[in-house]
PDB file of C-alpha atoms and ligand atoms in Angstrom:
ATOM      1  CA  UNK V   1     116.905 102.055 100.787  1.00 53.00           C
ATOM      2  CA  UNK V   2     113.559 101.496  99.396  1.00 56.00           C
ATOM      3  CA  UNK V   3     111.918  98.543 101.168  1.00 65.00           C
ATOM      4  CA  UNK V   4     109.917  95.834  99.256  1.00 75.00           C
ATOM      5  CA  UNK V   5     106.596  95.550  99.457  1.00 83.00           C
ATOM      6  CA  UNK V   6     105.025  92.754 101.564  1.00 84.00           C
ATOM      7  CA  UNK V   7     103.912  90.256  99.362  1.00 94.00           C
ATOM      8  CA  UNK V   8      99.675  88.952  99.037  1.00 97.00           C
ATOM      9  CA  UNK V   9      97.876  86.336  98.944  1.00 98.00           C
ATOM     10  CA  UNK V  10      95.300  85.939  96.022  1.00 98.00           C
ATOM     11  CA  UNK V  11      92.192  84.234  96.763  1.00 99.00           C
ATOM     12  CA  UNK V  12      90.380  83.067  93.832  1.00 98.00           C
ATOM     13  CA  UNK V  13      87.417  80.596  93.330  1.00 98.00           C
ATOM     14  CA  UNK V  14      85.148  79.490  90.361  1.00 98.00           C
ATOM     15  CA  UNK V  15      82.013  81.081  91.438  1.00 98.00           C
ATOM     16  CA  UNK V  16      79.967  82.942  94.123  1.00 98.00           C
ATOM     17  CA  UNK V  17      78.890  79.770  95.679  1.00 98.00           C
ATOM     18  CA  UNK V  18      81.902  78.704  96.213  1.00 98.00           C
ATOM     19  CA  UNK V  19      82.539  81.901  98.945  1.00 98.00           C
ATOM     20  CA  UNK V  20      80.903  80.621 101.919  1.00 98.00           C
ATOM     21  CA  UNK V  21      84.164  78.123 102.093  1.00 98.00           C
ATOM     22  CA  UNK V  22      86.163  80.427 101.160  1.00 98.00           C
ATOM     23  CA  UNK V  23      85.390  83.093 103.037  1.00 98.00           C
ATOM     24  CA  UNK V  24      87.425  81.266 105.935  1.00 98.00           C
ATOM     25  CA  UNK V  25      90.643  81.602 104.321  1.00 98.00           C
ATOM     26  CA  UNK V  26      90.045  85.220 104.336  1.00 98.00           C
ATOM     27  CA  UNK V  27      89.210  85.614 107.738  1.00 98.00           C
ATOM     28  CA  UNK V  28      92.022  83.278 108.587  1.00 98.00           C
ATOM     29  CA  UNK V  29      94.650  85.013 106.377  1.00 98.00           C
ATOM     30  CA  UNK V  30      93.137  88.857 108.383  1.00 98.00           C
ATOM     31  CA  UNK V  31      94.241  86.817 111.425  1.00 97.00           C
ATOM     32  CA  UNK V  32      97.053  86.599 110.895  1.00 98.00           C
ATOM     33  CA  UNK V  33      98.026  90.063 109.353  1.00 98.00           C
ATOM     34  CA  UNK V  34      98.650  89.007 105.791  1.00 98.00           C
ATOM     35  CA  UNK V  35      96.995  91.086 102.558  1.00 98.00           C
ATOM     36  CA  UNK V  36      95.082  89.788 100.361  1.00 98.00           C
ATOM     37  CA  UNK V  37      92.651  90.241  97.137  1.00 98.00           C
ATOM     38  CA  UNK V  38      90.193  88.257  96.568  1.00 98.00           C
ATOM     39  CA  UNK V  39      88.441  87.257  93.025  1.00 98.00           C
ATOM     40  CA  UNK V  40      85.887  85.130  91.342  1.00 98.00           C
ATOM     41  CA  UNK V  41      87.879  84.122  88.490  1.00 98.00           C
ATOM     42  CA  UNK V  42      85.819  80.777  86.482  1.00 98.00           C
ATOM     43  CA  UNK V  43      88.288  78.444  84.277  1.00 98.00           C
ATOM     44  CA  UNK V  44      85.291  77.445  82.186  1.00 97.00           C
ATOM     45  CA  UNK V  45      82.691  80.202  82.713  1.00 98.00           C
ATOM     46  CA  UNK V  46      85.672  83.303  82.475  1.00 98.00           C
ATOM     47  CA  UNK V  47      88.425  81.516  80.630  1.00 98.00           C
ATOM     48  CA  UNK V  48      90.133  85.029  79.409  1.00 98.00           C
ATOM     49  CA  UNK V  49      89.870  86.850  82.415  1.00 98.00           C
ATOM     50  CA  UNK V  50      91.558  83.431  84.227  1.00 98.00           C
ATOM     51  CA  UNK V  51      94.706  83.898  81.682  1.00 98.00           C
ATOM     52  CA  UNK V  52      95.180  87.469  82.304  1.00 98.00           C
ATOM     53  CA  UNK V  53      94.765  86.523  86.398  1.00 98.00           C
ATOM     54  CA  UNK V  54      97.545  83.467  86.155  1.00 98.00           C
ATOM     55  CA  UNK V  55      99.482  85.535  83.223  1.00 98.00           C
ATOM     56  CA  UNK V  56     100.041  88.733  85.304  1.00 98.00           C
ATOM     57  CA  UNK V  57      99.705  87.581  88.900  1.00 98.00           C
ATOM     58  CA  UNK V  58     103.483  87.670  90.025  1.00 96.00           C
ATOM     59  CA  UNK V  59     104.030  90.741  88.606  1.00 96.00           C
ATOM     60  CA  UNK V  60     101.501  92.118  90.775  1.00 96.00           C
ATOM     61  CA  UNK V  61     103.234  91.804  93.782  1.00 95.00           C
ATOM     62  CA  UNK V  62     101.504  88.123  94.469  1.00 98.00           C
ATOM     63  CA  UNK V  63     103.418  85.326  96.336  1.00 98.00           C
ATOM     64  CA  UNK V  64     100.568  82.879  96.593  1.00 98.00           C
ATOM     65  CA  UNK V  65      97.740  82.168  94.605  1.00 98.00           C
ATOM     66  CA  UNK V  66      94.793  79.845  96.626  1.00 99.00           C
ATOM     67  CA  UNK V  67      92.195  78.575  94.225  1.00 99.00           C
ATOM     68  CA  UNK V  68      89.199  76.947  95.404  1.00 98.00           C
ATOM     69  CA  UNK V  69      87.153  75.318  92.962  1.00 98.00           C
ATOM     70  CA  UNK V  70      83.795  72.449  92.865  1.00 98.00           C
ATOM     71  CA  UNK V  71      82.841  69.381  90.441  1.00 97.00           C
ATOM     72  CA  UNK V  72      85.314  69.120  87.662  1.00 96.00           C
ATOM     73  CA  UNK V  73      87.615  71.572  89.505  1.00 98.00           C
ATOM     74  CA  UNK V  74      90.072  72.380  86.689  1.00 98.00           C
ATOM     75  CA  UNK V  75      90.924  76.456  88.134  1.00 98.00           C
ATOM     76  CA  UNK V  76      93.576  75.842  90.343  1.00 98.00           C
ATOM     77  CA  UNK V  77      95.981  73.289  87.475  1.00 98.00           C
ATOM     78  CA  UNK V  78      94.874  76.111  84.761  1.00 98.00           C
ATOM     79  CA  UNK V  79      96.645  78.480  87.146  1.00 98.00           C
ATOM     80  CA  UNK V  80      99.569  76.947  88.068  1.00 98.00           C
ATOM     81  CA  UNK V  81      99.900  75.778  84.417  1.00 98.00           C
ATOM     82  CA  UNK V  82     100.070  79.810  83.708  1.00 98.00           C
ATOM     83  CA  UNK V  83     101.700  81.029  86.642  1.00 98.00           C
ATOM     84  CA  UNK V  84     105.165  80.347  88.367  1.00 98.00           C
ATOM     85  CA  UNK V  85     103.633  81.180  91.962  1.00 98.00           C
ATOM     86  CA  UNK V  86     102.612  78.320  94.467  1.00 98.00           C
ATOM     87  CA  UNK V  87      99.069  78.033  94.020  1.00 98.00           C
ATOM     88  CA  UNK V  88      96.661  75.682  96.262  1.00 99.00           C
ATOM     89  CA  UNK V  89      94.129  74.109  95.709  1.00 98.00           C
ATOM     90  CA  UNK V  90      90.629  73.917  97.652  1.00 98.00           C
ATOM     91  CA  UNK V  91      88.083  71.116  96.638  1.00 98.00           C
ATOM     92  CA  UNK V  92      84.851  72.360  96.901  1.00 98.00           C
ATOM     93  CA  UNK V  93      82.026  70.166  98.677  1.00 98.00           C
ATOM     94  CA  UNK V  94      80.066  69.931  96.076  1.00 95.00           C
ATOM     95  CA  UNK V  95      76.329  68.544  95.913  1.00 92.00           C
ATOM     96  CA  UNK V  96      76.596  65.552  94.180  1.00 92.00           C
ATOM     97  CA  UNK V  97      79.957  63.830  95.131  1.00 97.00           C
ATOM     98  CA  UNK V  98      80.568  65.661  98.273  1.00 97.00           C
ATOM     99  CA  UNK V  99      84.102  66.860  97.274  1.00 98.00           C
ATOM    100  CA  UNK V 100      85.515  63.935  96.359  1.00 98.00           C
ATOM    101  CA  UNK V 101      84.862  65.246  92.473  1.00 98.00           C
ATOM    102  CA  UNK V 102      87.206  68.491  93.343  1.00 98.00           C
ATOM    103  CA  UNK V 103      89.472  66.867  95.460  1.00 98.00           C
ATOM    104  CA  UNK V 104      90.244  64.019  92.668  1.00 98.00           C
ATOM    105  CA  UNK V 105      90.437  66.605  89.898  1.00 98.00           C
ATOM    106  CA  UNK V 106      92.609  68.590  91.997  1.00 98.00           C
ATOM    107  CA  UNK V 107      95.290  66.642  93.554  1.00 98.00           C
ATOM    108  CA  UNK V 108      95.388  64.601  90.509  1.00 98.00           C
ATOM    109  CA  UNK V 109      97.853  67.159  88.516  1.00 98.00           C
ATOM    110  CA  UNK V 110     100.085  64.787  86.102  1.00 97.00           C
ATOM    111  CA  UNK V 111     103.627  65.641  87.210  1.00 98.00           C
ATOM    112  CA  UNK V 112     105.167  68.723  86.031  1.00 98.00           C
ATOM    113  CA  UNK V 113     102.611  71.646  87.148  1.00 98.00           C
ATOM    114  CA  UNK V 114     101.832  71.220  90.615  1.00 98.00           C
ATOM    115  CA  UNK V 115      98.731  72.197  92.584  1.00 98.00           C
ATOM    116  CA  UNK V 116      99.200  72.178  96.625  1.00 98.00           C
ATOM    117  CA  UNK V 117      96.090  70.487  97.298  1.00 98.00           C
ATOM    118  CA  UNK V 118      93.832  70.775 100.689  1.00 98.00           C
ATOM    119  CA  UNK V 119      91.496  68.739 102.526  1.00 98.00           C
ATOM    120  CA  UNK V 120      88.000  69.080 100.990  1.00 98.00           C
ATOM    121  CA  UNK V 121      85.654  72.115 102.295  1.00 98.00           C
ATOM    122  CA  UNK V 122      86.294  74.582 105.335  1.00 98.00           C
ATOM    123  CA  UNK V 123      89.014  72.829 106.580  1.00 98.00           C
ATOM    124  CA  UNK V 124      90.729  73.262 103.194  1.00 98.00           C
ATOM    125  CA  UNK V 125      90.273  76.737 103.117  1.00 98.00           C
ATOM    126  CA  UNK V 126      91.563  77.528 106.574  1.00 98.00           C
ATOM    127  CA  UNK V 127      94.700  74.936 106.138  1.00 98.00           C
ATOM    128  CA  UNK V 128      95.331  76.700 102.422  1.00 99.00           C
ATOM    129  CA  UNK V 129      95.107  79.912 104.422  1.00 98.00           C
ATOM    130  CA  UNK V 130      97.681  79.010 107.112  1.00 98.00           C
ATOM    131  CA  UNK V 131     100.028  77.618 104.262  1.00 98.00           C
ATOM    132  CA  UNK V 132      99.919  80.840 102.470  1.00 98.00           C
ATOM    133  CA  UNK V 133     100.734  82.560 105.373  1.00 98.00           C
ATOM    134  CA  UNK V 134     103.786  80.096 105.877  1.00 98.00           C
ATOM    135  CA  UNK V 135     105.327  80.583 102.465  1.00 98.00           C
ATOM    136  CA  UNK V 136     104.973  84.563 103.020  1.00 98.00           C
ATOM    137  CA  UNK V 137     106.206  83.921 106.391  1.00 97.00           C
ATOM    138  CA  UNK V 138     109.634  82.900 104.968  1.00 96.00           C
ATOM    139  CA  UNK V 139     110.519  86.597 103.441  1.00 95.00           C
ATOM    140  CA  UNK V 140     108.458  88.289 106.272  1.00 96.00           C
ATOM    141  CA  UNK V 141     108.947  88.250 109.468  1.00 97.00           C
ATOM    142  CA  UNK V 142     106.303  89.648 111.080  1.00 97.00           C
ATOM    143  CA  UNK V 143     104.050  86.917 109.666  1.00 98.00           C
ATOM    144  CA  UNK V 144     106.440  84.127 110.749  1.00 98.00           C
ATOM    145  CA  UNK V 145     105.918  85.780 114.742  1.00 98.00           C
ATOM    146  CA  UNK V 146     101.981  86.223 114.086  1.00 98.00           C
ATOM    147  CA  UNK V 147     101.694  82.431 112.778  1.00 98.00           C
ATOM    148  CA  UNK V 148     104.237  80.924 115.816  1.00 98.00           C
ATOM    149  CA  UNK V 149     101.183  83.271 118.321  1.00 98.00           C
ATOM    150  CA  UNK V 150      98.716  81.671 116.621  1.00 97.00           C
ATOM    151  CA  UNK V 151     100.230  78.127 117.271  1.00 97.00           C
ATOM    152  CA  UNK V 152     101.013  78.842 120.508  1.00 98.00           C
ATOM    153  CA  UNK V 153      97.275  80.012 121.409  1.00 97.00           C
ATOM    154  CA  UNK V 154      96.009  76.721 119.390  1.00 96.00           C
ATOM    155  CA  UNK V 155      98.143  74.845 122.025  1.00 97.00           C
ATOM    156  CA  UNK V 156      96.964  76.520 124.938  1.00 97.00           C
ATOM    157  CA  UNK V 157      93.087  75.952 124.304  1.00 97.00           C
ATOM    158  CA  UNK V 158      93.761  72.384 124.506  1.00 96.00           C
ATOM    159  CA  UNK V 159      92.013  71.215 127.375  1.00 96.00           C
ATOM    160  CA  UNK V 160      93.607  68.951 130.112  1.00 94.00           C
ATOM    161  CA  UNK V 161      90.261  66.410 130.301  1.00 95.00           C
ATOM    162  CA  UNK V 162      86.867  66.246 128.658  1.00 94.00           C
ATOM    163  CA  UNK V 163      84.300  67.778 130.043  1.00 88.00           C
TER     164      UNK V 163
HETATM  165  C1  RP5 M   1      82.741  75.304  89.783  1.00 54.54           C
HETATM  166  O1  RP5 M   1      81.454  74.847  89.674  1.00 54.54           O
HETATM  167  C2  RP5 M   1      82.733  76.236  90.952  1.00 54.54           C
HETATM  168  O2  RP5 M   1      83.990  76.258  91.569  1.00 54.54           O
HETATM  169  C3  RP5 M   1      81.654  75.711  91.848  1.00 54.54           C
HETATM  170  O3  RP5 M   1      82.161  74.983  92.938  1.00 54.54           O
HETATM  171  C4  RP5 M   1      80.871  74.782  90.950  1.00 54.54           C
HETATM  172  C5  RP5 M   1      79.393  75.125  90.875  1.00 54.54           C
HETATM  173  O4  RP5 M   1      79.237  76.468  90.477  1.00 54.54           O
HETATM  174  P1  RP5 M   1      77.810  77.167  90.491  1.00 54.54           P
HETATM  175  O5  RP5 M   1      76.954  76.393  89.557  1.00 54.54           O
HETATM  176  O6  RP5 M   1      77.311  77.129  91.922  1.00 54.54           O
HETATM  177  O7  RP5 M   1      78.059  78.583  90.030  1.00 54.54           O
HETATM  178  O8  RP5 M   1      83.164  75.970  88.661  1.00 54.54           O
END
């Protein structure tokens, strides 16, 4: 029998400067053994090439989309508007409201399309990274044991006392 492919993880953001926080979820989605592609796909900037992303992602073999995006952070609700997939959102520090612009924009999808939405910043991206994996991990095993190592190591470098 023909086996299925292991499913990715798309990582997409709203523009260059937006990689240096997102560059953690890739490192923590290589981690832990997962695939992924990643994109810089602009809701305002590249609104085309954003349809044909959201329009075609789960036929390409996607099971999470993770869309980081700053200011008036409309990427990751034009997705999921577009897309049956999970997507999650990153907020973006951005320069003049710290985040609290994406994060807003973000988490405040009216009901109906939802958005996942993360902490603001690096956290975000590592947390939307780990969640990604989790979702994959529920058709894939192999993730599921990577992400349980992971915990387990997380655990152990818990020191006893402060130092
Ligand atoms: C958003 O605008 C991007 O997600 C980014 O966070 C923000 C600023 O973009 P740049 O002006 O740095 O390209 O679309």
């Amino acid at each position: 029998m023909k086996k299925n492919k292991p499913l990715k993880v798309s990582i997409v953001m709203g523009s260059q400067s937006d990689y240096k926080t997102m560059q953690l979820a890739e490192k923590t989605l290589k981690r832990i053994g997962v695939s992924f592609e990643t994109k810089i796909i602009s809701a305002h900037r590249t609104p085309k090439k954003m349809y044909e992303f959201a329009s075609s992602a789960e036929k390409k073999n996607i099971g999470v989309i993770i869309a980081g995006a700053g200011g008036s952070a409309h990427l990751p609700g034009m997705i999921a508007a577009l897309s049956p997939l999970p997507v999650l959102g990153v907020p973006i520090e951005s320069k003049k409201l710290k985040g609290l612009d994406s994060l807003l924009s973000i988490a405040q999808m009216p009901k109906g399309i939802p958005v996942g939405t993360l902490a603001i910043g690096e956290d975000g991206a590592i947390n939307a990274a780990l969640l990604a994996a989790s979702i994959i991990a529920n058709s894939n095993p192999a993730i599921k044991k990577n992400l349980n190592n992971l915990r387990i190591l997380q655990t152990k470098s818990v020191k006893k006392k402060p130092k």
